[in-house]
Amino acid sequence: MDLYEYEAKDLFGRHGVPVIGGQVVTTAEAAAKAATEIGGKVVIKAQVKMGGRGKAGGVKVAEGHDEALEKANGILGLDIKGHIVKKVLVTEASAIAEEYYVSFLLDRANRTYLAMASVEGGMDIEEVAHTKPEALAKVAVDAIEGCTPAKAKEIVTAAKFPSEVAPQIEKILIGLWDALIKEDATLVEVNPLANLADG
């Protein structure tokens, strides 16, 4: 079963993965009210079970009630690859310094799990995988052993994450593995895994 972004955030939060909260709404007026309550810049994100939302116009930054109302009006009802947007997630905007990528998936071909990680996350991770495969680390994870602290360190090292964020990413990987196993998932993915300007 695929999850909406807000559902995945709730699930990740229950497993110790840091996430930014927000409000899920179905009208532009409610989005504007949420933006006012959050204050400052917000991001209004289409909630569809589909990638490529940003490029399709389904993710917009707004500041204040009126701008949030306008942006939400433009997103609600939008057709993103055959999916009509019926709700949006309004979250605080973050000052992102770097975007990374991490995931665990069931590797059926090799009858194991696979961790994939890159310091080049963000909207074009598929392009990175295609044109710069060396930038996407792939590390097998034994189903019985799981993502131990040592395995998390191996993944972080293979992906060449900066040393100053390595401990945080190792902890996040352990939380993601916990979510994968305890929720009986075949894929967990964070894109982008954001390194904020304040660390």
Short mmCIF file of N, CA, C and O in Angstrom, two decimals, residues 7 29 33 35 44 55 90 92 106 113 117 146-147 152 157 173 196:
data_model
loop_
_atom_site.label_atom_id
_atom_site.label_comp_id
_atom_site.label_asym_id
_atom_site.label_seq_id
_atom_site.Cartn_x
_atom_site.Cartn_y
_atom_site.Cartn_z
N GLU A 7 0.93 10.74 5.75
CA GLU A 7 0.82 9.45 6.43
C GLU A 7 2.21 8.86 6.68
O GLU A 7 2.48 8.30 7.74
N GLU A 29 -9.05 27.85 1.76
CA GLU A 29 -9.29 28.67 2.95
C GLU A 29 -8.64 28.03 4.18
O GLU A 29 -8.03 28.71 5.00
N LYS A 33 -5.56 29.45 6.54
CA LYS A 33 -5.67 29.48 8.00
C LYS A 33 -4.48 28.75 8.63
O LYS A 33 -3.87 29.24 9.60
N ALA A 35 -1.53 28.30 7.29
CA ALA A 35 -0.33 29.12 7.05
C ALA A 35 -0.23 30.23 8.08
O ALA A 35 0.85 30.53 8.60
N ILE A 44 3.31 24.55 0.64
CA ILE A 44 2.02 23.91 0.39
C ILE A 44 2.27 22.80 -0.62
O ILE A 44 2.75 23.05 -1.73
N LYS A 55 7.86 19.33 -9.84
CA LYS A 55 7.98 19.70 -11.25
C LYS A 55 6.63 19.90 -11.91
O LYS A 55 6.50 20.62 -12.88
N VAL A 90 0.32 21.56 4.57
CA VAL A 90 0.92 22.87 4.80
C VAL A 90 1.93 22.70 5.92
O VAL A 90 1.59 22.28 7.03
N GLU A 92 5.83 24.22 7.75
CA GLU A 92 6.82 25.30 7.88
C GLU A 92 7.88 25.13 6.80
O GLU A 92 8.33 24.01 6.52
N LEU A 106 13.19 -3.98 -0.49
CA LEU A 106 13.30 -5.43 -0.64
C LEU A 106 13.88 -5.70 -2.01
O LEU A 106 13.30 -5.32 -3.03
N TYR A 113 17.73 -7.41 1.42
CA TYR A 113 17.34 -6.01 1.45
C TYR A 113 18.49 -5.18 0.93
O TYR A 113 19.65 -5.59 1.00
N ALA A 117 21.73 5.10 -0.86
CA ALA A 117 21.96 6.41 -0.25
C ALA A 117 22.83 7.26 -1.17
O ALA A 117 23.68 6.74 -1.89
N GLY A 146 19.83 -7.15 10.03
CA GLY A 146 19.19 -5.83 9.94
C GLY A 146 20.18 -4.68 9.89
O GLY A 146 21.39 -4.88 9.69
N CYS A 147 19.68 -3.48 10.08
CA CYS A 147 20.53 -2.30 10.05
C CYS A 147 21.02 -1.99 11.46
O CYS A 147 20.41 -1.23 12.20
N ALA A 152 24.74 0.77 9.59
CA ALA A 152 24.41 2.17 9.30
C ALA A 152 25.67 2.95 8.98
O ALA A 152 25.72 3.75 8.04
N THR A 157 29.31 5.61 5.15
CA THR A 157 30.66 5.67 4.56
C THR A 157 30.61 5.43 3.06
O THR A 157 31.25 6.15 2.28
N LEU A 173 18.95 6.15 9.69
CA LEU A 173 18.91 4.86 8.99
C LEU A 173 18.37 3.76 9.90
O LEU A 173 17.57 2.92 9.46
N LEU A 196 19.53 20.90 7.35
CA LEU A 196 19.10 22.29 7.46
C LEU A 196 20.28 23.21 7.73
O LEU A 196 21.33 22.80 8.20
#
